[in-house]
C-alpha cells in the first residue's frame, strides 16, 4: 500500500529538521563500529577483571571470537512487572552458549513503581528516574566488552531510559526483552468504581484494599493500558521486540521460548556475523514515526509525548509536539483498552492485538514498512504471531479480522477517525490532552477556576464539600523544575465523582496524569510551567478558563495576565526527604515538558 501522503510529509519534515544532528550521530556510531569488538582493545588486565567470575566461558571471552552479550536488567521483586526477570540471566547465559556466544549481566538499573509512589513524596523522583536509568545503563555498557545488548525492562520510565542508553551505544545491536502482563484479575472498571466509592466515603479501606489486591494480584505488568503497556506496544512498532512478544503472560512456555529466541537473535545480529543490525540504524526517523502512529492508534499514554522526544534526541532526531498532533489527526483510534474502554491488555491481545493493528495500518498506508528491525527487514514481519508447534517456536500469520470489535477494530471502521491525543495552546501555554477516553460532550469545558498548589489541597477542598458548581481545577507548581513533575493520578477518583454528580469539571496542570488519566478532560504538561514564571502562576480563583479539545486551545478569558505578578510559592518542602535532596541537580537543569523534561539531552 502507498504511504499516506500526509504521513510522508511529516516524516520528511522530521528528517529535514534532524539532518545535521542525525548525520553527526550516524558518523559517531560508524566510527565506533569500525574499531571492531571493543574488548579486543582492552589490556590483558582489563579483560581478566571482566572475565574473572565467568567460569567455563572464560576461554571464549578471552579469544574474542564469540559474540558477548551484555544484559542490562531492571529486575526487582517489588515491581510485579519486573519480578519475572529474576531467572532470566541463567536462561540467557545457557541459550547464548548453545548459540556459540557468551552473556554477562553488565549491570542493573533502578525501576521504581509509580503505582506504589502515587500521591507520595517518592513520586517526585519518578520522572527523573528515566534519566537515572539512562545513566545507569550507560555505566553498565561503558565497560566496552559487548557485541550486543539485551535490555530487560518494561515499566513507565524504564523503557525510555533504556532506549536512550541503547541509542547512545548505537553501534551495538539492542534487543528488548519483555516479561508480559499479569493474568486478568478484578476488571479495571470494577476497580475504578470501588475507588470512586471510597473517594465518596461510601465504603471503607478494607473494601478498597480487597479490590486493589484482586486487581494487582501476581507477576507481570498491570493489565490496564497505561505507560508500561504503551511502552511494550512502542517497542514492537519500532522493531526492538521480536514480533508478537509484548503481551505473552509470564511463566508460560511461549514466554520462555520468546526469551530464548531473543538471545539467539542478539547473537546473530552483531558485527561479528553477516546480519549486523546496530541499534542506531534501527532507531531512525521512520521508526519513531511508526511509534507515534502506534501511540495514536491505541490511545496510549500521554507520558510518551514527553519520553519519545528525548529518546529520539539520543539518536540525533528532533521531534516536536506538533508532530504528535499532526500524526494524531490522520491516524484512526482502533483500540478500546482500559481506561479508554472496558477491556484489559489480555483481552486486546486475544482479539488480535498488535499484529492485527500493524497489518491494518500498513494496508492503510499509515506505517513505514521499509524499516530495519531486530527481526529482519520490513515491518510486515510484525503482522505475524508467535506460537509453539511440537515445542518449537514458530511465527504464523496473525488474524486478518478482529476477534472482538468492541475492543479492536479495522483501520477503515475505527472507534474514532483520529487518534487519542490533542495539542493545546493559548494564553495559558502549551500542553496536551488525551481525549480517547473523554466523552465528546466534555471536549469543551468553560468554567471558573479553582487554583491549588498541590493535589492535597484539592483533596481537602473535596472533603469539605467545596465543589458544588462547574469548575476548572488548576493544580500548578507540579512541573519538573518545581517538584519533578509527579503524576496526579490520585485526583482521578475525586474528579470522576464530581463529574458523575453532573458537574462540568476539567483539570489544568503543569504536572502529569499518565496513561491512566480516565474520563475527565485534563490539560496536562502545560508549559512554561508555573515555577518558571509560566502563565499558570498568574491565574486566580474565579478566572474563566476554557479548555477546548476541538479547536486545540487552552486559555483564560477576559484577563490580562501580563498585568499580574506571578505567584512565588515556597517550594522548600519539595527539596528534602525520601531522597529528593539527591535530585536537586535535575530540578535545576531540567528542560521544559514540551521538550521531554530531561536534564541530560
Coordinates of C-alpha atoms in Angstrom, one line a residue:
X1 CA 0.0 0.0 0.0
X2 CA 1.2 3.5 -0.9
X3 CA 2.4 5.5 2.1
X4 CA -0.2 8.1 3.3
X5 CA 0.9 11.5 1.7
X6 CA 0.5 13.4 5.0
X7 CA 2.5 10.8 6.9
X8 CA 5.2 11.1 4.3
X9 CA 5.2 14.9 4.7
X10 CA 5.5 14.7 8.5
X11 CA 8.3 12.2 8.2
X12 CA 10.2 14.3 5.6
X13 CA 9.8 17.3 7.9
X14 CA 11.4 15.4 10.8
X15 CA 14.2 14.2 8.5
X16 CA 15.0 17.7 7.3
X17 CA 14.8 19.2 10.8
X18 CA 17.2 16.5 12.1
X19 CA 19.6 16.4 9.2
X20 CA 22.6 17.9 10.9
X21 CA 22.3 16.1 14.3
X22 CA 21.3 12.8 12.7
X23 CA 24.3 12.9 10.3
X24 CA 26.7 13.6 13.2
X25 CA 25.2 10.8 15.2
X26 CA 25.5 8.3 12.5
X27 CA 29.1 9.3 11.9
X28 CA 29.9 8.7 15.6
X29 CA 28.4 5.2 15.7
X30 CA 30.0 4.3 12.4
X31 CA 33.4 5.3 13.8
X32 CA 32.7 3.2 16.9
X33 CA 31.7 0.2 14.8
X34 CA 34.8 0.4 12.6
X35 CA 37.0 0.0 15.6
X36 CA 35.7 -3.6 15.9
X37 CA 34.8 -5.5 19.0
X38 CA 35.7 -3.2 21.9
X39 CA 37.0 -5.8 24.2
X40 CA 39.7 -6.6 21.6
X41 CA 41.3 -3.3 22.6
X42 CA 41.3 -3.9 26.3
X43 CA 44.5 -4.8 28.0
X44 CA 45.0 -8.3 29.4
X45 CA 44.5 -6.9 32.9
X46 CA 41.3 -5.1 31.8
X47 CA 40.0 -8.4 30.4
X48 CA 41.0 -10.5 33.3
X49 CA 38.9 -8.3 35.6
X50 CA 35.9 -8.6 33.2
X51 CA 36.1 -12.4 32.9
X52 CA 37.2 -13.4 36.3
X53 CA 33.9 -14.8 37.5
X54 CA 32.8 -16.3 34.2
X55 CA 33.9 -19.9 34.8
X56 CA 33.7 -22.1 31.7
X57 CA 33.1 -19.0 29.5
X58 CA 36.5 -17.6 30.2
X59 CA 38.3 -19.1 27.2
X60 CA 35.6 -18.0 24.7
X61 CA 35.6 -14.5 26.2
X62 CA 39.4 -14.2 26.1
X63 CA 39.6 -15.5 22.5
X64 CA 37.2 -12.7 21.4
X65 CA 35.7 -14.6 18.5
X66 CA 32.3 -15.5 20.1
X67 CA 29.8 -12.7 20.5
X68 CA 29.5 -11.4 24.0
X69 CA 26.0 -10.2 25.0
X70 CA 25.6 -7.6 27.8
X71 CA 22.5 -7.9 29.9
X72 CA 21.1 -4.7 31.4
X73 CA 18.3 -5.6 33.8
X74 CA 15.7 -3.7 35.7
X75 CA 14.9 -6.8 37.9
X76 CA 13.5 -6.3 41.3
X77 CA 10.8 -8.2 43.1
X78 CA 8.8 -5.2 44.4
X79 CA 7.6 -4.5 40.9
X80 CA 5.3 -7.2 39.6
X81 CA 6.2 -6.4 36.0
X82 CA 9.9 -7.0 36.7
X83 CA 9.8 -9.9 39.2
X84 CA 9.8 -12.4 36.3
X85 CA 13.3 -11.2 35.3
X86 CA 14.8 -12.8 38.4
X87 CA 15.6 -16.1 36.5
X88 CA 16.3 -14.6 33.0
X89 CA 20.1 -14.2 33.3
X90 CA 20.7 -18.0 33.7
X91 CA 18.3 -18.8 30.8
X92 CA 20.1 -16.1 28.7
X93 CA 23.6 -17.4 29.5
X94 CA 22.6 -21.0 28.8
X95 CA 21.0 -20.0 25.5
X96 CA 24.0 -17.9 24.5
X97 CA 26.3 -20.9 25.0
X98 CA 24.2 -23.0 22.7
X99 CA 24.2 -20.3 20.1
X100 CA 28.0 -20.0 20.2
X101 CA 28.0 -16.8 22.3
X102 CA 28.6 -15.7 25.8
X103 CA 26.5 -13.4 28.0
X104 CA 27.1 -11.3 31.1
X105 CA 24.9 -9.2 33.3
X106 CA 26.5 -5.8 32.6
X107 CA 24.6 -4.0 35.2
X108 CA 21.3 -3.2 36.8
X109 CA 19.1 -0.1 36.6
X110 CA 16.6 1.2 39.1
X111 CA 12.9 0.5 38.5
X112 CA 10.5 2.4 40.7
X113 CA 6.8 1.7 40.7
X114 CA 4.5 4.7 40.1
X115 CA 1.7 2.6 41.5
X116 CA 3.4 2.5 44.9
X117 CA 4.5 6.1 44.9
X118 CA 1.3 7.7 43.6
X119 CA 0.4 10.6 45.8
X120 CA 3.6 10.2 47.9
X121 CA 6.8 12.1 48.1
X122 CA 8.6 9.4 46.1
X123 CA 6.6 10.3 43.0
X124 CA 8.6 13.5 42.7
X125 CA 11.6 11.3 41.8
X126 CA 9.7 9.3 39.2
X127 CA 10.2 11.3 36.0
X128 CA 13.9 11.9 36.8
X129 CA 14.4 8.2 37.3
X130 CA 14.2 7.9 33.5
X131 CA 17.5 9.9 33.2
X132 CA 19.0 7.9 36.1
X133 CA 18.1 4.7 34.3
X134 CA 19.8 6.0 31.1
X135 CA 22.9 6.9 33.1
X136 CA 22.9 3.6 34.9
X137 CA 22.6 1.6 31.7
X138 CA 25.4 3.8 30.3
X139 CA 27.6 2.9 33.2
X140 CA 26.8 -0.8 32.6
X141 CA 27.7 -0.6 28.9
X142 CA 30.8 1.6 29.4
X143 CA 32.9 -1.5 30.2
X144 CA 33.0 -1.8 26.4
X145 CA 33.0 -5.6 26.5
X146 CA 29.8 -6.3 24.5
X147 CA 28.9 -7.0 20.9
X148 CA 25.1 -6.7 21.6
X149 CA 22.9 -5.8 24.5
X150 CA 19.7 -7.3 25.9
X151 CA 17.5 -4.8 27.7
X152 CA 15.2 -6.2 30.4
X153 CA 12.7 -3.6 31.3
X154 CA 9.0 -2.8 31.0
X155 CA 7.5 0.0 33.1
X156 CA 7.0 3.7 32.9
X157 CA 10.4 5.4 32.9
X158 CA 12.4 2.2 32.4
X159 CA 11.9 1.5 28.7
X160 CA 12.5 5.2 27.7
X161 CA 15.7 5.3 29.9
X162 CA 16.9 2.1 28.3
X163 CA 16.2 3.3 24.8
X164 CA 18.2 6.5 25.5
X165 CA 21.1 4.3 26.5
X166 CA 20.7 1.9 23.6
X167 CA 20.8 4.9 21.2
X168 CA 23.8 6.3 22.9
X169 CA 25.6 3.0 22.4
X170 CA 24.0 2.8 19.0
X171 CA 26.9 1.0 17.3
X172 CA 25.9 -2.3 19.0
X173 CA 22.6 -4.1 18.5
X174 CA 19.9 -3.8 21.1
X175 CA 17.2 -6.3 21.7
X176 CA 14.4 -5.5 24.2
X177 CA 13.1 -8.5 26.1
X178 CA 9.6 -8.2 27.7
X179 CA 8.2 -10.3 30.5
X180 CA 4.5 -9.9 29.7
X181 CA 1.3 -8.8 31.6
X182 CA -0.1 -10.5 34.6
X183 CA -3.2 -12.6 34.0
X184 CA -6.6 -10.7 34.3
X185 CA -7.8 -10.1 37.8
X186 CA -10.6 -7.9 39.0
X187 CA -11.8 -5.9 35.9
X188 CA -10.3 -2.4 35.8
X189 CA -13.7 -0.7 35.5
X190 CA -14.8 -2.5 38.7
X191 CA -11.7 -1.4 40.4
X192 CA -12.3 2.2 39.3
X193 CA -15.9 2.1 40.6
X194 CA -14.7 1.0 44.0
X195 CA -12.0 3.7 44.1
X196 CA -14.7 6.3 43.3
X197 CA -17.0 4.9 46.1
X198 CA -14.1 5.1 48.5
X199 CA -13.4 8.7 47.5
X200 CA -17.1 9.5 48.0
X201 CA -16.9 7.9 51.5
X202 CA -19.4 5.1 50.7
X203 CA -17.0 2.3 51.6
X204 CA -14.1 1.8 53.9
X205 CA -10.4 1.0 53.5
X206 CA -11.0 -2.7 53.9
X207 CA -13.2 -3.0 50.8
X208 CA -10.8 -0.8 48.9
X209 CA -7.8 -2.9 49.8
X210 CA -9.6 -6.1 48.8
X211 CA -10.4 -4.7 45.4
X212 CA -6.8 -3.4 44.8
X213 CA -5.3 -6.8 45.7
X214 CA -7.7 -8.6 43.4
X215 CA -6.7 -6.3 40.5
X216 CA -3.0 -6.4 41.1
X217 CA -2.6 -10.0 42.0
X218 CA 0.5 -11.6 40.5
X219 CA 3.7 -11.4 38.4
X220 CA 3.6 -9.3 35.3
X221 CA 2.6 -5.8 34.1
X222 CA -0.5 -4.2 35.3
X223 CA -3.3 -5.0 32.8
X224 CA -4.6 -1.6 32.1
X225 CA -3.3 0.4 29.1
X226 CA -1.1 2.8 30.9
X227 CA 2.5 3.8 30.3
X228 CA 4.0 0.4 30.9
X229 CA 1.9 -1.4 28.3
X230 CA 2.2 1.6 26.0
X231 CA 6.0 1.1 26.2
X232 CA 5.6 -2.6 25.1
X233 CA 3.5 -1.5 22.1
X234 CA 6.1 1.0 21.2
X235 CA 9.0 -1.5 21.2
X236 CA 7.0 -3.7 18.8
X237 CA 6.0 -0.9 16.5
X238 CA 9.6 0.4 16.5
X239 CA 11.1 -3.1 15.8
X240 CA 13.0 -3.6 19.1
X241 CA 11.0 -6.6 20.3
X242 CA 10.5 -9.8 18.4
X243 CA 7.2 -9.9 16.7
X244 CA 4.2 -10.6 19.0
X245 CA 6.4 -10.7 22.1
X246 CA 4.8 -7.9 24.1
X247 CA 1.7 -9.4 25.6
X248 CA 2.5 -13.0 26.3
X249 CA 2.0 -13.8 30.0
X250 CA 4.9 -14.6 32.3
X251 CA 5.8 -18.1 33.4
X252 CA 4.4 -19.7 30.2
X253 CA 6.3 -22.0 27.8
X254 CA 5.7 -19.5 25.0
X255 CA 7.2 -16.6 27.1
X256 CA 10.4 -18.7 27.8
X257 CA 10.6 -19.6 24.1
X258 CA 10.4 -15.9 23.1
X259 CA 13.2 -15.0 25.6
X260 CA 15.3 -17.8 24.2
X261 CA 14.7 -16.6 20.6
X262 CA 15.6 -13.0 21.7
X263 CA 19.0 -14.2 22.9
X264 CA 19.6 -16.2 19.7
X265 CA 18.7 -13.1 17.7
X266 CA 21.0 -10.9 19.6
X267 CA 23.9 -13.3 19.0
X268 CA 23.1 -13.3 15.2
X269 CA 23.0 -9.6 14.6
X270 CA 26.3 -8.5 15.9
X271 CA 29.2 -7.0 13.8
X272 CA 30.9 -10.4 14.1
X273 CA 28.2 -12.0 11.8
X274 CA 26.6 -11.4 8.4
X275 CA 23.5 -9.6 9.6
X276 CA 24.8 -6.6 11.6
X277 CA 21.9 -4.5 12.9
X278 CA 23.2 -1.7 15.2
X279 CA 20.6 0.0 17.3
X280 CA 21.3 3.4 16.0
X281 CA 20.3 2.4 12.4
X282 CA 17.1 0.7 13.6
X283 CA 16.2 3.8 15.6
X284 CA 15.8 6.1 12.6
X285 CA 13.1 8.7 11.8
X286 CA 10.7 6.2 10.3
X287 CA 10.9 4.0 13.4
X288 CA 10.0 7.0 15.6
X289 CA 7.1 7.9 13.3
X290 CA 5.9 4.4 13.5
X291 CA 6.0 4.6 17.3
X292 CA 3.9 7.8 17.3
X293 CA 1.4 6.1 14.9
X294 CA 1.1 3.2 17.3
X295 CA 0.6 5.6 20.2
X296 CA -2.3 7.3 18.5
X297 CA -3.9 4.2 17.1
X298 CA -4.0 2.5 20.5
X299 CA -4.9 5.6 22.6
X300 CA -1.7 5.2 24.6
X301 CA -0.2 7.0 27.5
X302 CA 0.4 10.8 27.4
X303 CA 3.8 10.1 29.1
X304 CA 5.2 9.0 25.8
X305 CA 4.7 12.5 24.4
X306 CA 7.5 13.5 26.8
X307 CA 9.6 10.4 26.5
X308 CA 9.7 10.0 22.7
X309 CA 11.4 13.4 22.0
X310 CA 14.2 12.6 24.5
X311 CA 14.6 9.0 23.1
X312 CA 14.8 10.5 19.6
X313 CA 17.3 13.2 20.6
X314 CA 19.6 10.4 21.8
X315 CA 19.6 9.1 18.2
X316 CA 20.1 12.6 16.7
X317 CA 16.5 13.1 15.8
X318 CA 14.4 16.1 16.7
X319 CA 10.7 15.6 17.4
X320 CA 8.3 18.4 18.2
X321 CA 4.8 18.5 19.9
X322 CA 3.3 19.4 16.5
X323 CA 4.5 16.1 15.1
X324 CA 2.4 14.2 17.6
X325 CA -0.7 16.4 16.9
X326 CA -0.3 16.1 13.1
X327 CA 0.0 12.3 13.3
X328 CA -2.9 12.1 15.7
X329 CA -5.0 14.0 13.1
X330 CA -4.5 11.3 10.4
X331 CA -4.4 8.0 12.5
X332 CA -7.6 6.3 13.5
X333 CA -8.3 5.1 17.0
X334 CA -8.5 1.4 16.6
X335 CA -8.5 0.1 20.2
X336 CA -10.5 0.5 23.3
X337 CA -8.5 -0.8 26.3
X338 CA -9.0 0.5 29.8
X339 CA -9.1 3.4 30.7
X340 CA -10.3 4.0 27.1
X341 CA -12.6 1.0 27.3
X342 CA -13.6 -1.9 29.5
X343 CA -11.0 -4.5 28.1
X344 CA -7.6 -5.1 29.5
X345 CA -4.4 -5.9 27.5
X346 CA -5.0 -9.6 27.7
X347 CA -8.4 -9.2 26.0
X348 CA -6.8 -6.9 23.5
X349 CA -4.1 -9.4 22.7
X350 CA -6.7 -12.2 22.3
X351 CA -8.7 -10.0 20.0
X352 CA -5.8 -9.8 17.5
X353 CA -3.5 -7.4 19.3
X354 CA -0.6 -5.6 17.8
X355 CA -0.1 -7.9 14.9
X356 CA -3.7 -7.2 13.6
X357 CA -3.2 -3.4 14.2
X358 CA 0.1 -3.3 12.3
X359 CA -1.3 -5.2 9.4
X360 CA -4.3 -2.9 9.2
X361 CA -2.2 0.3 9.5
X362 CA 0.3 -1.0 6.8
X363 CA -2.6 -1.6 4.4
X364 CA -3.9 1.9 5.1
X365 CA -0.5 3.4 4.3
X366 CA -0.1 4.7 7.9
X367 CA 3.1 2.9 8.8
X368 CA 6.5 2.8 7.2
X369 CA 7.0 -0.8 6.1
X370 CA 10.6 -0.2 4.8
X371 CA 12.3 -0.2 8.2
X372 CA 15.0 -2.3 9.7
X373 CA 14.1 -4.3 12.8
X374 CA 15.8 -6.7 15.0
X375 CA 13.8 -9.5 13.4
X376 CA 14.8 -8.5 9.8
X377 CA 13.9 -6.0 7.1
X378 CA 10.4 -4.8 6.9
X379 CA 7.6 -4.1 9.4
X380 CA 5.3 -6.7 7.8
X381 CA 7.1 -9.3 9.9
X382 CA 5.3 -7.9 12.9
X383 CA 1.9 -8.9 11.5
X384 CA 2.8 -12.5 12.5
X385 CA 2.2 -14.0 15.9
X386 CA 4.4 -16.5 17.8
X387 CA 3.2 -20.0 18.7
X388 CA 4.6 -23.3 19.8
X389 CA 4.5 -26.3 17.5
X390 CA 5.9 -29.6 18.8
X391 CA 7.7 -27.5 21.5
X392 CA 9.4 -25.4 18.8
X393 CA 8.8 -21.6 18.4
X394 CA 7.3 -20.7 15.1
X395 CA 5.7 -17.5 13.6
X396 CA 2.5 -17.8 11.7
X397 CA 0.2 -15.3 10.1
X398 CA -1.8 -13.3 12.6
X399 CA -5.6 -12.8 12.4
X400 CA -6.8 -10.8 9.5
X401 CA -10.0 -9.7 11.2
X402 CA -10.7 -8.5 14.8
X403 CA -12.0 -11.2 17.1
X404 CA -13.8 -8.7 19.2
X405 CA -14.9 -5.4 17.6
X406 CA -15.8 -3.9 21.0
X407 CA -12.0 -3.9 21.7
X408 CA -10.3 -3.8 18.4
X409 CA -11.5 -2.5 15.0
X410 CA -10.1 -2.3 11.5
X411 CA -8.4 1.0 10.4
X412 CA -11.4 1.6 8.0
X413 CA -14.0 1.2 10.7
X414 CA -12.3 2.7 13.8
X415 CA -13.7 3.9 17.1
X416 CA -12.7 7.4 16.0
X417 CA -11.3 8.8 12.8
X418 CA -8.5 10.5 14.8
X419 CA -6.0 9.3 17.4
X420 CA -6.4 9.9 21.1
X421 CA -4.2 13.0 21.5
X422 CA -4.7 16.7 21.0
X423 CA -2.2 19.6 21.3
X424 CA -3.5 22.6 23.3
X425 CA -2.1 26.1 23.0
X426 CA -3.2 29.6 24.1
X427 CA -2.6 32.3 26.6
X428 CA -2.0 29.7 29.3
X429 CA 0.8 28.0 27.4
X430 CA 1.1 24.7 25.5
X431 CA 0.0 21.3 26.7
X432 CA -1.7 18.1 25.6
X433 CA -5.0 16.3 26.3
X434 CA -5.8 12.7 25.9
X435 CA -9.4 12.6 24.5
X436 CA -9.7 8.9 23.6
X437 CA -11.5 8.2 27.0
X438 CA -13.3 11.5 27.2
X439 CA -17.0 11.7 26.1
X440 CA -17.4 14.1 23.1
X441 CA -19.7 16.4 25.1
X442 CA -16.9 17.0 27.5
X443 CA -14.3 18.0 24.9
X444 CA -15.1 21.7 25.6
X445 CA -15.2 22.9 29.2
X446 CA -15.5 26.6 30.2
X447 CA -15.9 27.3 33.9
X448 CA -14.4 29.4 36.8
X449 CA -11.0 28.2 38.0
X450 CA -10.1 26.9 41.4
X451 CA -6.4 27.3 41.8
X452 CA -4.3 24.9 44.0
X453 CA -0.6 24.5 44.7
X454 CA -0.8 20.7 45.1
X455 CA -3.1 17.8 44.9
X456 CA -3.5 17.5 48.7
X457 CA -5.2 20.9 48.7
X458 CA -7.7 19.6 46.1
X459 CA -8.4 16.6 48.2
X460 CA -9.0 18.8 51.3
X461 CA -11.4 21.0 49.4
X462 CA -13.3 18.0 48.1
X463 CA -13.6 16.6 51.6
X464 CA -15.1 19.9 52.8
X465 CA -17.7 19.8 50.1
X466 CA -16.4 22.9 48.4
X467 CA -17.0 21.8 44.8
X468 CA -20.7 22.5 44.1
X469 CA -20.6 24.2 40.7
X470 CA -18.9 23.7 37.3
X471 CA -15.1 24.1 37.9
X472 CA -11.8 24.0 36.2
X473 CA -9.4 22.6 38.8
X474 CA -5.9 24.2 38.3
X475 CA -3.1 22.4 40.0
X476 CA 0.1 24.4 39.4
X477 CA 3.8 24.1 40.6
X478 CA 3.8 20.5 39.6
X479 CA 6.2 20.8 36.7
X480 CA 9.7 19.4 36.5
X481 CA 11.5 22.4 37.9
X482 CA 9.1 22.8 40.8
X483 CA 9.0 19.2 42.2
X484 CA 10.0 16.7 39.5
X485 CA 6.6 16.7 37.7
X486 CA 4.8 13.9 39.7
X487 CA 1.7 12.2 38.3
X488 CA -1.5 13.4 39.8
X489 CA -3.3 10.2 39.2
X490 CA -4.8 10.2 42.7
X491 CA -7.0 13.1 41.6
X492 CA -8.8 10.9 39.1
X493 CA -11.4 9.4 41.6
X494 CA -12.2 12.8 43.0
X495 CA -12.7 14.5 39.7
X496 CA -14.7 11.5 38.4
X497 CA -17.0 11.7 41.4
X498 CA -17.7 15.4 40.7
X499 CA -18.3 14.6 37.0
X500 CA -20.7 11.8 38.0
X501 CA -22.6 14.3 40.1
X502 CA -23.4 16.2 36.9
X503 CA -20.8 18.9 37.2
X504 CA -18.7 20.1 34.3
X505 CA -15.1 19.7 35.5
X506 CA -11.7 19.7 34.0
X507 CA -8.1 19.6 35.2
X508 CA -5.4 22.0 34.1
X509 CA -1.9 21.4 35.3
X510 CA 1.8 21.6 34.6
X511 CA 2.1 18.1 36.1
X512 CA 1.4 14.7 34.6
X513 CA -1.6 12.3 34.6
X514 CA -0.1 9.3 32.7
X515 CA -2.0 6.7 30.7
X516 CA -4.5 6.2 33.5
X517 CA -6.0 9.7 33.4
X518 CA -9.5 8.4 32.8
X519 CA -12.6 10.2 31.6
X520 CA -12.1 13.6 33.0
X521 CA -10.8 16.2 30.4
X522 CA -7.3 17.1 31.6
X523 CA -4.9 19.6 30.1
X524 CA -1.5 18.4 31.2
X525 CA 2.2 19.1 30.7
X526 CA 1.3 22.8 30.5
X527 CA 4.4 24.7 29.6
X528 CA 6.1 27.0 30.5
X529 CA 5.5 25.7 34.0
X530 CA 4.4 27.9 36.9
X531 CA 7.7 27.6 38.6
X532 CA 9.4 29.1 35.5
X533 CA 7.1 32.1 35.6
X534 CA 4.6 30.5 33.2
X535 CA 1.0 31.8 32.8
X536 CA -0.4 29.4 35.3
X537 CA 1.5 31.3 38.0
X538 CA -0.7 34.4 37.3
X539 CA -4.1 32.6 37.4
X540 CA -6.6 33.4 40.3
X541 CA -9.7 31.8 41.7
X542 CA -12.7 32.7 39.6
X543 CA -10.9 33.4 36.4
X544 CA -12.9 31.9 33.5
X545 CA -10.8 29.1 31.9
X546 CA -11.8 27.5 28.6
X547 CA -10.3 24.1 27.7
X548 CA -11.3 23.3 24.1
X549 CA -10.1 20.0 22.7
X550 CA -11.9 20.6 19.5
X551 CA -10.1 23.7 18.5
X552 CA -7.0 22.8 20.5
X553 CA -6.9 25.8 22.8
X554 CA -6.4 26.4 26.5
X555 CA -7.0 30.0 27.6
X556 CA -8.2 32.3 30.3
X557 CA -11.0 34.6 29.1
X558 CA -11.0 38.4 29.5
X559 CA -7.9 38.6 31.7
X560 CA -4.7 40.5 31.1
X561 CA -2.2 38.0 32.6
X562 CA 0.7 40.3 31.8
X563 CA -0.7 42.9 34.3
X564 CA -0.4 40.4 37.2
X565 CA 2.6 39.4 39.2
X566 CA 3.3 35.7 39.1
X567 CA 2.8 33.9 42.4
X568 CA 6.1 32.8 44.0
X569 CA 5.5 29.7 46.2
X570 CA 7.6 28.2 48.9
X571 CA 8.9 25.0 47.3
X572 CA 11.4 24.2 50.1
X573 CA 9.5 21.2 51.3
X574 CA 10.0 19.6 47.8
X575 CA 13.7 19.6 48.3
X576 CA 14.2 17.2 51.1
X577 CA 13.0 13.8 52.3
X578 CA 12.6 10.4 50.5
X579 CA 15.8 11.1 48.6
X580 CA 14.6 14.3 47.0
X581 CA 17.7 16.2 48.1
X582 CA 19.7 13.9 45.8
X583 CA 17.7 15.2 42.7
X584 CA 18.3 18.9 43.1
X585 CA 20.6 19.0 40.2
X586 CA 17.9 17.5 37.9
X587 CA 15.4 20.2 39.0
X588 CA 17.9 22.9 38.3
X589 CA 18.9 21.7 34.8
X590 CA 15.7 20.1 33.5
X591 CA 14.3 21.3 30.2
X592 CA 10.6 22.1 29.6
X593 CA 7.9 19.4 29.3
X594 CA 7.4 20.3 25.7
X595 CA 11.0 19.1 25.0
X596 CA 10.7 16.0 27.2
X597 CA 11.7 17.4 30.6
X598 CA 15.2 15.9 30.6
X599 CA 18.3 17.1 32.4
X600 CA 20.5 15.0 30.0
X601 CA 19.5 15.8 26.5

